Short mmCIF file of C-alpha atoms in Angstrom, two decimals:
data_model
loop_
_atom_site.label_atom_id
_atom_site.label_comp_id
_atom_site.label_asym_id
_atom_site.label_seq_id
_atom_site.Cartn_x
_atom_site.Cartn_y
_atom_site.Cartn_z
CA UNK A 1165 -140.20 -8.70 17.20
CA UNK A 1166 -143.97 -8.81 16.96
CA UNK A 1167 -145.94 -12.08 17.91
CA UNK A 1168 -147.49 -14.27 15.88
CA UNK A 1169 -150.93 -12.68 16.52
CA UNK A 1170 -149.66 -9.08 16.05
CA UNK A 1171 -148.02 -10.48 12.45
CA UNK A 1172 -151.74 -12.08 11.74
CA UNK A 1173 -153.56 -8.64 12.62
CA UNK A 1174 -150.78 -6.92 10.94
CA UNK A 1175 -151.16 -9.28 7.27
CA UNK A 1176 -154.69 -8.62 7.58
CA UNK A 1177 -154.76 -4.95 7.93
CA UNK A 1178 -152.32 -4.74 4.81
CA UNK A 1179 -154.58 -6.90 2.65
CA UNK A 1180 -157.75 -4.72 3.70
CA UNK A 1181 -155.71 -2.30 2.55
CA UNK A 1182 -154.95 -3.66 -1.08
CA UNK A 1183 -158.62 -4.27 -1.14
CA UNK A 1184 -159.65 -1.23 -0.68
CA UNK A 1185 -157.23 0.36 -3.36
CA UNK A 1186 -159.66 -0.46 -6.33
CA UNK A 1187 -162.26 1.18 -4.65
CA UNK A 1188 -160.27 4.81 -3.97
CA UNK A 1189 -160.38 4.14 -0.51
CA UNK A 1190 -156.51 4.08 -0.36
CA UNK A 1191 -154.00 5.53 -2.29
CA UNK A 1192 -151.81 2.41 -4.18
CA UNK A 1193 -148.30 4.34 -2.48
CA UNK A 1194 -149.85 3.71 0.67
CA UNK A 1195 -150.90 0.93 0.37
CA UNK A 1196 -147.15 -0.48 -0.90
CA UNK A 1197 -145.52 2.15 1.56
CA UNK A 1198 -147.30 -0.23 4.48
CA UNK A 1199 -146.21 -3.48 2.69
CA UNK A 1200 -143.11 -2.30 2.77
CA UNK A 1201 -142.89 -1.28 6.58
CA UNK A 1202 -144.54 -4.86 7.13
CA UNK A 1203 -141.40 -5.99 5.72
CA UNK A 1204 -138.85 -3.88 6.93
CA UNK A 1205 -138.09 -2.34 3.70
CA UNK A 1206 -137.89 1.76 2.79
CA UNK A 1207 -139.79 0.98 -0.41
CA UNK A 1208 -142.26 -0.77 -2.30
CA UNK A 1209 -142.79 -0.94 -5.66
CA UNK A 1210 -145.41 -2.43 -8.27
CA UNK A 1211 -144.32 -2.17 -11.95
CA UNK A 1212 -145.89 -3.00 -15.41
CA UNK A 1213 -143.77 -3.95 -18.12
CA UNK A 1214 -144.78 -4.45 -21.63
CA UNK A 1215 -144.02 -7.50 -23.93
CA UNK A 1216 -141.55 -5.18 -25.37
CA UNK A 1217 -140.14 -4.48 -22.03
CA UNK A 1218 -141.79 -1.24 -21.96
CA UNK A 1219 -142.64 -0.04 -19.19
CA UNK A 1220 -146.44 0.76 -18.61
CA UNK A 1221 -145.82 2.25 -15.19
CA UNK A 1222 -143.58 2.32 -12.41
CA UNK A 1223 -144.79 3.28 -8.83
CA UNK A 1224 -142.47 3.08 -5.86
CA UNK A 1225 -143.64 5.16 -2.38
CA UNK A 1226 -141.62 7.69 -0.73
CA UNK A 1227 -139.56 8.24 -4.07
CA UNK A 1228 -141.35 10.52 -6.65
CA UNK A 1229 -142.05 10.32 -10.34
CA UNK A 1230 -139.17 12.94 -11.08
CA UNK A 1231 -137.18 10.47 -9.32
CA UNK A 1232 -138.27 7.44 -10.59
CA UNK A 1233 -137.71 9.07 -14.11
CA UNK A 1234 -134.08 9.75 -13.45
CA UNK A 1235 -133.55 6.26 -11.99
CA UNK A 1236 -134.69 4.90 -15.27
CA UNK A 1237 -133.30 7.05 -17.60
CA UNK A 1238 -129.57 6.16 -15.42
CA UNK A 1239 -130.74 2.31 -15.90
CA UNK A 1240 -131.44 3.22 -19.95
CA UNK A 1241 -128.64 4.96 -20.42
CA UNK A 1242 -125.95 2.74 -18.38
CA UNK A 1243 -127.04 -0.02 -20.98
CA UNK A 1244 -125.73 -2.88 -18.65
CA UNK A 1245 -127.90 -5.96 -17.07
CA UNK A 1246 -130.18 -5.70 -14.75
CA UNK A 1247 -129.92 -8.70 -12.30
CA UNK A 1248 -133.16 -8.44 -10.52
CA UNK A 1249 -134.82 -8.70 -13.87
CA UNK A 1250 -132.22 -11.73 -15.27
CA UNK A 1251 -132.84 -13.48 -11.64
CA UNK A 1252 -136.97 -13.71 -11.97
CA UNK A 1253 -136.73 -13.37 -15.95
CA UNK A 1254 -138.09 -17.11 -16.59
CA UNK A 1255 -140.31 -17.49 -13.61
CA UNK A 1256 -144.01 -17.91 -13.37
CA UNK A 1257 -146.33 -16.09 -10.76
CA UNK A 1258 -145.92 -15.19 -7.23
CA UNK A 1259 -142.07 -16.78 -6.95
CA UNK A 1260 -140.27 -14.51 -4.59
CA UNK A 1261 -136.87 -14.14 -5.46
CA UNK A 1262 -134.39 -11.93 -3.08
CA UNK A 1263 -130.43 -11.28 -2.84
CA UNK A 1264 -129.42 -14.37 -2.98
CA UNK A 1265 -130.56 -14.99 -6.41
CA UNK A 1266 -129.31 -11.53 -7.52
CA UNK A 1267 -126.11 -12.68 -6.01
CA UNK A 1268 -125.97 -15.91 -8.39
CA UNK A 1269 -126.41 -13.97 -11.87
CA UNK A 1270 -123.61 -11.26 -10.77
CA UNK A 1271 -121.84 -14.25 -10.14
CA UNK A 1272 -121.90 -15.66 -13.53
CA UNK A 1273 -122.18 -11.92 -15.26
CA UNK A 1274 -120.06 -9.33 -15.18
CA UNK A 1275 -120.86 -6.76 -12.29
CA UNK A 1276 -123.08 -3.98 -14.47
CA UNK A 1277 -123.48 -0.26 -13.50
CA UNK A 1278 -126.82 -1.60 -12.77
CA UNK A 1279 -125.55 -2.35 -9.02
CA UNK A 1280 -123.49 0.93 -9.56
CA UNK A 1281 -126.53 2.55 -10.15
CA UNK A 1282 -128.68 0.43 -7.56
CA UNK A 1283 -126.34 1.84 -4.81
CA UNK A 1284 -126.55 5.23 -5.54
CA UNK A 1285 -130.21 5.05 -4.68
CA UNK A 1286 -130.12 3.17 -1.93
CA UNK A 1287 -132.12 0.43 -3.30
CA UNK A 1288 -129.28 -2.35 -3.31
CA UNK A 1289 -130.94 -5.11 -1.72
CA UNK A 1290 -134.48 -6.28 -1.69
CA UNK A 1291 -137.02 -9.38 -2.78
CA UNK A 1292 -139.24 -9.79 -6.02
CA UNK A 1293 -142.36 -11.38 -7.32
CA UNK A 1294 -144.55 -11.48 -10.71
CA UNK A 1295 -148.13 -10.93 -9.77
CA UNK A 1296 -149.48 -11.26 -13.02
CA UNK A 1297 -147.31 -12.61 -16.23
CA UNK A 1298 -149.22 -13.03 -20.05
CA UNK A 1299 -148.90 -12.08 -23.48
CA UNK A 1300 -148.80 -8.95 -22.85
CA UNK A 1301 -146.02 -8.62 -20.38
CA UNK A 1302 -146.61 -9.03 -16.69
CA UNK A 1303 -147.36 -6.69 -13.47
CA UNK A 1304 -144.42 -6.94 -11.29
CA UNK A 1305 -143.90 -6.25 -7.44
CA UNK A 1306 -141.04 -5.62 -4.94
CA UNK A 1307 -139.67 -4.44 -1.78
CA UNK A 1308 -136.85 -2.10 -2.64
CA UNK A 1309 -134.19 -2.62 0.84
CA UNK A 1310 -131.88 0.15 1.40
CA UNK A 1311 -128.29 -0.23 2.98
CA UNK A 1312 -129.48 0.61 6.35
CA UNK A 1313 -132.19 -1.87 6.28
CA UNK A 1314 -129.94 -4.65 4.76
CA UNK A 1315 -130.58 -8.33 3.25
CA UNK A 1316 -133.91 -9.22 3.75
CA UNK A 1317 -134.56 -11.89 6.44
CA UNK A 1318 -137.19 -15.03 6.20
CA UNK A 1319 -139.20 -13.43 8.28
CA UNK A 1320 -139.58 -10.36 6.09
CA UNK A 1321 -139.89 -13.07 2.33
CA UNK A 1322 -142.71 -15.07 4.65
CA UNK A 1323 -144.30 -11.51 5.17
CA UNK A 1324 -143.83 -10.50 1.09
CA UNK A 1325 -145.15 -13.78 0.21
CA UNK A 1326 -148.73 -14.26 2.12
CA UNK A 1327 -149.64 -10.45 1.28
CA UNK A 1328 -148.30 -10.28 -2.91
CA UNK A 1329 -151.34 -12.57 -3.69
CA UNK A 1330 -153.80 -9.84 -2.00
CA UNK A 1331 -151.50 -7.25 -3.99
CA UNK A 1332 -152.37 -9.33 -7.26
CA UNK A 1333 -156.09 -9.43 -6.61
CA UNK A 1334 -156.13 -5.66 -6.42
CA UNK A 1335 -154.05 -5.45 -9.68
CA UNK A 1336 -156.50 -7.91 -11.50
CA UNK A 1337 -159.70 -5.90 -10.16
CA UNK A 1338 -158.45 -2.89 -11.22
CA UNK A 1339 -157.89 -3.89 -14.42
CA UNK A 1340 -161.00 -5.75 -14.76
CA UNK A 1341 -162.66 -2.52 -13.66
CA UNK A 1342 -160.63 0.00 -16.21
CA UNK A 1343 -160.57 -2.31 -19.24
CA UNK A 1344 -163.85 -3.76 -19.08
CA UNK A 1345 -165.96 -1.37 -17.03
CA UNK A 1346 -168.34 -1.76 -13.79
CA UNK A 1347 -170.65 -4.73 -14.99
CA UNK A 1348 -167.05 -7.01 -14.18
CA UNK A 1349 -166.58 -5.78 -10.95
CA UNK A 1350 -168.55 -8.53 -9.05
CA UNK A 1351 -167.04 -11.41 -11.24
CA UNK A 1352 -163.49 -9.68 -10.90
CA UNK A 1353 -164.40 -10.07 -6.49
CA UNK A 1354 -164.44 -13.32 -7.00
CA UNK A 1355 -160.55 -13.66 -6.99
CA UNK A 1356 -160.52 -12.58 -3.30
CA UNK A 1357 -163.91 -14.47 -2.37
CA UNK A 1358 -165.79 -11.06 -1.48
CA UNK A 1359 -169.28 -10.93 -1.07
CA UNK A 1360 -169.79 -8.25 -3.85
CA UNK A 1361 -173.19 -6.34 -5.40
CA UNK A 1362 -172.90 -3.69 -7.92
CA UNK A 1363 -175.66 -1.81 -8.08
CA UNK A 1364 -177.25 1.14 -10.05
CA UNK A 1365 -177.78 4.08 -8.18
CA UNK A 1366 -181.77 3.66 -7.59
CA UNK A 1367 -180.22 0.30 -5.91
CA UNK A 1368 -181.10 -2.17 -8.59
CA UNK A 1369 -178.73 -4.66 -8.69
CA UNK A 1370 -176.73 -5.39 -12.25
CA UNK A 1371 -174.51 -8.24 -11.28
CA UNK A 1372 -173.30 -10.03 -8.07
CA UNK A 1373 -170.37 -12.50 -7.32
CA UNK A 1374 -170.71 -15.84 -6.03
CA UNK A 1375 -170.56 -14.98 -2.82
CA UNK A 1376 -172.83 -12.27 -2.89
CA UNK A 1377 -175.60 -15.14 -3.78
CA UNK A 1378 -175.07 -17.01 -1.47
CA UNK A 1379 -175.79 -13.84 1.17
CA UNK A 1380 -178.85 -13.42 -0.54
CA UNK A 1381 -180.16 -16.78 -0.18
CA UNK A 1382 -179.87 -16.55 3.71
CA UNK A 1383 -181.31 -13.07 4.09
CA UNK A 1384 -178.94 -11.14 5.39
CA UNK A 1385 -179.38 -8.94 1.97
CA UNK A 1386 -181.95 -9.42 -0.44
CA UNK A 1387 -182.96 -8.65 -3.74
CA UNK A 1388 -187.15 -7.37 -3.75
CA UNK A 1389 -188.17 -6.14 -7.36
CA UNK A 1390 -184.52 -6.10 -8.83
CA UNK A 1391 -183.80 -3.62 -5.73
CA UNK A 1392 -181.31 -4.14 -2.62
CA UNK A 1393 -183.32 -4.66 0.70
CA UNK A 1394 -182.87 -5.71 4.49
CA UNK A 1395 -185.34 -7.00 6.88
CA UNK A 1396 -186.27 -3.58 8.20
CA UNK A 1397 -187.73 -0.40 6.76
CA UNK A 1398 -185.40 1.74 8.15
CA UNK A 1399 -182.55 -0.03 7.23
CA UNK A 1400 -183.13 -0.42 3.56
CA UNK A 1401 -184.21 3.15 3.46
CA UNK A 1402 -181.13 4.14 5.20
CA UNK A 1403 -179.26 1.79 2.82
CA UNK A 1404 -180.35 3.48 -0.70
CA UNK A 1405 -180.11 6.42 0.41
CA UNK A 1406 -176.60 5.66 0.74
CA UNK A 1407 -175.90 3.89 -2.08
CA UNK A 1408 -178.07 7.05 -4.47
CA UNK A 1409 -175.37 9.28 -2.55
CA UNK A 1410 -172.29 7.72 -3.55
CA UNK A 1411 -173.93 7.10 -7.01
CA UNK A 1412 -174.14 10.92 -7.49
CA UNK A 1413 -171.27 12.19 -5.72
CA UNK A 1414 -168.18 13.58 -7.23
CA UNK A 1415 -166.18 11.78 -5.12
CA UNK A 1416 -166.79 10.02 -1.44
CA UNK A 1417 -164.49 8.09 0.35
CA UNK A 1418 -165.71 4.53 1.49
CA UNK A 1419 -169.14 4.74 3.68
CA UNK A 1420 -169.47 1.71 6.21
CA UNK A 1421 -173.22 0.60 7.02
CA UNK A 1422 -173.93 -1.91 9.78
CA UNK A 1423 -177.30 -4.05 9.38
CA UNK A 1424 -178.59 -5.69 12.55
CA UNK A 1425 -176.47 -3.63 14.96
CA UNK A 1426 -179.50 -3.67 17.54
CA UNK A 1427 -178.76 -7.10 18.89
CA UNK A 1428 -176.99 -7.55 21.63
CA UNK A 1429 -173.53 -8.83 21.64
CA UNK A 1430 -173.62 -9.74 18.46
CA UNK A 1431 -171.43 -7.83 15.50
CA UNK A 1432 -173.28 -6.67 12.80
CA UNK A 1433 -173.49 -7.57 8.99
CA UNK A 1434 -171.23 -4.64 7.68
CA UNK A 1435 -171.98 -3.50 4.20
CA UNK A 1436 -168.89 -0.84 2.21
CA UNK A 1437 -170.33 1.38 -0.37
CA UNK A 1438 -168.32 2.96 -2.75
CA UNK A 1439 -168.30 4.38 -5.97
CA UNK A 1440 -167.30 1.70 -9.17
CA UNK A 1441 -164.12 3.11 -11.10
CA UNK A 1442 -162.49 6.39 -10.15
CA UNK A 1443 -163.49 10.22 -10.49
CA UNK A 1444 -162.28 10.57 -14.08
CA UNK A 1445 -164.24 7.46 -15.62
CA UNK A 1446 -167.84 8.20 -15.48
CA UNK A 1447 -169.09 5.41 -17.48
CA UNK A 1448 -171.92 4.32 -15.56
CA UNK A 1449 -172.82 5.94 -12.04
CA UNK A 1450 -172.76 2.29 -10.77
CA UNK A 1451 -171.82 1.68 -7.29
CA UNK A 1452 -170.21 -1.43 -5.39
CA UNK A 1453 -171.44 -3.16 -1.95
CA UNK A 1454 -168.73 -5.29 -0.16
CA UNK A 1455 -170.79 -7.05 2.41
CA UNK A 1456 -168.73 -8.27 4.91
CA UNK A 1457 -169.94 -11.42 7.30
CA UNK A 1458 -167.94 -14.22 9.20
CA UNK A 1459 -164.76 -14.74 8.19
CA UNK A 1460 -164.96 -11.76 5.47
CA UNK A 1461 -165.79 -9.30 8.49
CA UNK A 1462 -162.16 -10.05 10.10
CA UNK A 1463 -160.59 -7.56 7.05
CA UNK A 1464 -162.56 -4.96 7.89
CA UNK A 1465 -162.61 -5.24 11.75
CA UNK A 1466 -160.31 -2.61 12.72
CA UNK A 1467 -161.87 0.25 10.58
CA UNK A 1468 -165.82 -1.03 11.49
CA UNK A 1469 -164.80 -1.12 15.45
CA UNK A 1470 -163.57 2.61 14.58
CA UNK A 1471 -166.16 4.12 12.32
CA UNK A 1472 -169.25 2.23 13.30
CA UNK A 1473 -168.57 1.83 17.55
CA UNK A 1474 -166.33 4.69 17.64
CA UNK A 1475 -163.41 2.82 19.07
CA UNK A 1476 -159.71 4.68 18.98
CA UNK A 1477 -157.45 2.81 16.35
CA UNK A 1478 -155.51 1.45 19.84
CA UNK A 1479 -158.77 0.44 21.68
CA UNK A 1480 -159.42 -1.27 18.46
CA UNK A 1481 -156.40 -2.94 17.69
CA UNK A 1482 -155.94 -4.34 21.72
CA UNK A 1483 -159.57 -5.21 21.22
CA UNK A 1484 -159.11 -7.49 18.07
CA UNK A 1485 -155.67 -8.83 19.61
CA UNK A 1486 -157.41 -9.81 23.15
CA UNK A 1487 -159.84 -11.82 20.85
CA UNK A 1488 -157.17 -13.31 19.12
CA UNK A 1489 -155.50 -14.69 22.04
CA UNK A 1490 -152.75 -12.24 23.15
CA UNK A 1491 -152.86 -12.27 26.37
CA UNK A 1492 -152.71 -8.33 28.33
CA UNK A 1493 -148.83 -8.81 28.99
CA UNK A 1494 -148.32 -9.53 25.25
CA UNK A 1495 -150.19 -6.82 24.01
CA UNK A 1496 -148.64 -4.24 26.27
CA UNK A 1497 -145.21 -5.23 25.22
CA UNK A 1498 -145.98 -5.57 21.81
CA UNK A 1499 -147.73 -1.71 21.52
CA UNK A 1500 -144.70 -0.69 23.84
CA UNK A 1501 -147.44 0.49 26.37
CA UNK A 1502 -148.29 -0.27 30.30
CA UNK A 1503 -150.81 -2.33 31.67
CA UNK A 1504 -152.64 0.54 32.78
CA UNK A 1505 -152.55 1.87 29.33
CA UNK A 1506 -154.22 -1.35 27.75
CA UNK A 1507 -156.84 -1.98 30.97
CA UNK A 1508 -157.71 2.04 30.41
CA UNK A 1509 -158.45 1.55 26.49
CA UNK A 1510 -160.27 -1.79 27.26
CA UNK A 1511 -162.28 -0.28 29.54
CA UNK A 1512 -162.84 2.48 26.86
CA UNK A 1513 -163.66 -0.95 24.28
CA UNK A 1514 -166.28 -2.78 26.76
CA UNK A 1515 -168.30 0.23 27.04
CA UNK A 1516 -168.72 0.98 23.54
CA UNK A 1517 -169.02 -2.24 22.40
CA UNK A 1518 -171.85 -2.96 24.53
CA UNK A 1519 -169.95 -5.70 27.12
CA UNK A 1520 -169.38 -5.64 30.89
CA UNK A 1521 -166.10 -8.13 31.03
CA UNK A 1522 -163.02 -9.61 29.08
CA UNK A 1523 -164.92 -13.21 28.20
CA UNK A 1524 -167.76 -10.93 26.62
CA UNK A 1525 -165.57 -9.48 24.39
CA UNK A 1526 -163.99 -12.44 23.05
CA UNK A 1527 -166.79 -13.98 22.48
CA UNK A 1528 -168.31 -10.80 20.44
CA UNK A 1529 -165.43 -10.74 18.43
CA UNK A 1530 -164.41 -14.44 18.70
CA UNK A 1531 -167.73 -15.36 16.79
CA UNK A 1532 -166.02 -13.50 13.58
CA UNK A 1533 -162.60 -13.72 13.87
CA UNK A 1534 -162.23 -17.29 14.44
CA UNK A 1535 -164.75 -18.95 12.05
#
């Protein structure tokens, strides 16, 4: 069973992960296939169903839209009741419903070749949540449990239920960017608190979120002549250049910029650039900055310690756990590793981070990660 800590670093990873969806920087089935190992579940699954109770779309990992077709049509075609649906039918957002509620409307209904039909896809068990409901239907997701895996346990609903929000913002940000287009993107940010610019590709900046404003106001970033710029030449050079790159580009994954990496022991003010919308919806050529400080920077820890220091994934993640207060024993038993192992990959952590002992680390990291 992982520790509190690892559960922590693992929620976090997962929700960087959602938030990076919008941006093409991960695939939405990966994204729900790790929500779903977070869980303990084979599947995951985010669904949009009309008012009609048409469905918009249907995506579940590791089970394929041939797949998913024949489920449905054996669903359609069976005719009978489908007790997940009955058991969350009334409920608002982000309620988590699970077996035992399935189990009370097959008590007081017939059993349907839904749970006929359930079974022979190895989906019987599972837990439920609406991320989004309105007028025009709702946006739906789940953890789809097969036999093997079983009921779920708390553990597994407490681990559903502090990542769906993070799952919702994604689905309200992506719809905020297809439906309405890039100027929304920074207002749409504002749902998960992110520091947001979007910018054009010469770096003038169109719109910003809350957050975003405030970073301006204390320097970190700031706006010169409409235009994006840090407190060094080089920097802001290096930083529109970037940002005309991913404006122009067919497609680029996510590029990671750190400002102010030059001083010591100190993390730096990490800026993600990425292009606004995906490949096929060339609107604008506008391009989003997700500038990550304080407690923001925690999200994107594990992939900055990789792509900016050049830290392993494990010399990142026993890195981020020693600053979070697992203690050497803990974090060997909880990576299934030796001592040796995790002294050799923090040895491999101190020197490219910059740091000569444990307490320097921490209190790199700590400065972040704890405010």
């Amino acid at each position: 069973m992982r520790s509190d800590a690892g559960m922590r670093a693992q929620q976090a990873a997962i929700a960087d992960m959602f938030a990076n969806v919008v941006t093409g920087g991960v695939a939405w089935l990966d994204a729900l296939a790790a929500l779903a190992d977070a869980t303990g579940s084979a599947r995951g699954q985010l669904i949009g169903v009309g008012r009609d109770r048409a469905q918009y779309f249907n995506w579940i990992n590791d089970f394929g839209d041939d797949r998913v077709a024949r489920f449905n049509a054996s669903v359609n075609e069976s005719g009978s009741v489908n007790h997940r649906i009955v058991a969350g039918d009334a409920d608002g957002e982000l309620i988590v419903r699970c077996e035992s509620d399935y189990d009370g409307v097959a008590r007081a209904r017939p059993l349907s070749q839904y749970h006929e039909v359930a079974h022979a896809y190895d989906i019987p068990y599972g837990c439920q949540t609406k991320l989004i409901v309105d007028g025009g239907g709702m946006v739906g997701l789940a953890m789809l449990r097969s036999a093997a895996d079983g009921v779920t346990t708390a553990r597994d609903r407490a681990m559903f239920g502090a990542l769906a929000p993070h799952v919702r913002s994604a689905v309200r940000i992506q719809i905020a960017l297809e439906h309405n287009g890039p100027a929304l993107a920074a207002g749409a940010m504002e749902q998960i608190g992110a520091a947001v610019l979007v910018c054009g590709a010469d770096g003038r900046v169109h719109s910003m979120s809350a957050a975003a404003e405030a970073l301006v106001r204390d320097g970190a970033i700031t706006i010169q002549h409409g235009r994006v710029r840090t407190g060094s030449p080089t920097e802001t050079a290096r930083l529109r250049d970037t940002i005309a790159r991913h404006a122009w580009a067919e497609v680029l994954p996510v590029e990671t910029v750190a400002l102010g990496r030059g001083q010591p022991g100190r993390l730096p003010t990490i800026v993600e650039i990425c292009r606004v919308g995906k490949p096929d919806r060339r609107i604008t050529r506008s391009v989003m900055l997700i500038v990550r400080t304080g407690s923001r920077w925690q999200e994107a820890a594990p992939r900055v310690l990789q792509s900016v220091y050049g830290l392993s994934p494990a010399e990142a993640d026993v890195a981020l756990r020693l600053a979070n207060g697992d203690s050497r024993a803990a974090i060997a038993e909880d990576r299934h590793a030796s001592l040796a192992t995790i002294r050799t990959q923090l040895k491999a952590a101190f020197a490219k981070l910059g740091v000569n002992r444990e307490v320097e680390l921490v209190e790199m990291l700590n400065h972040f990660l704890r405010r």
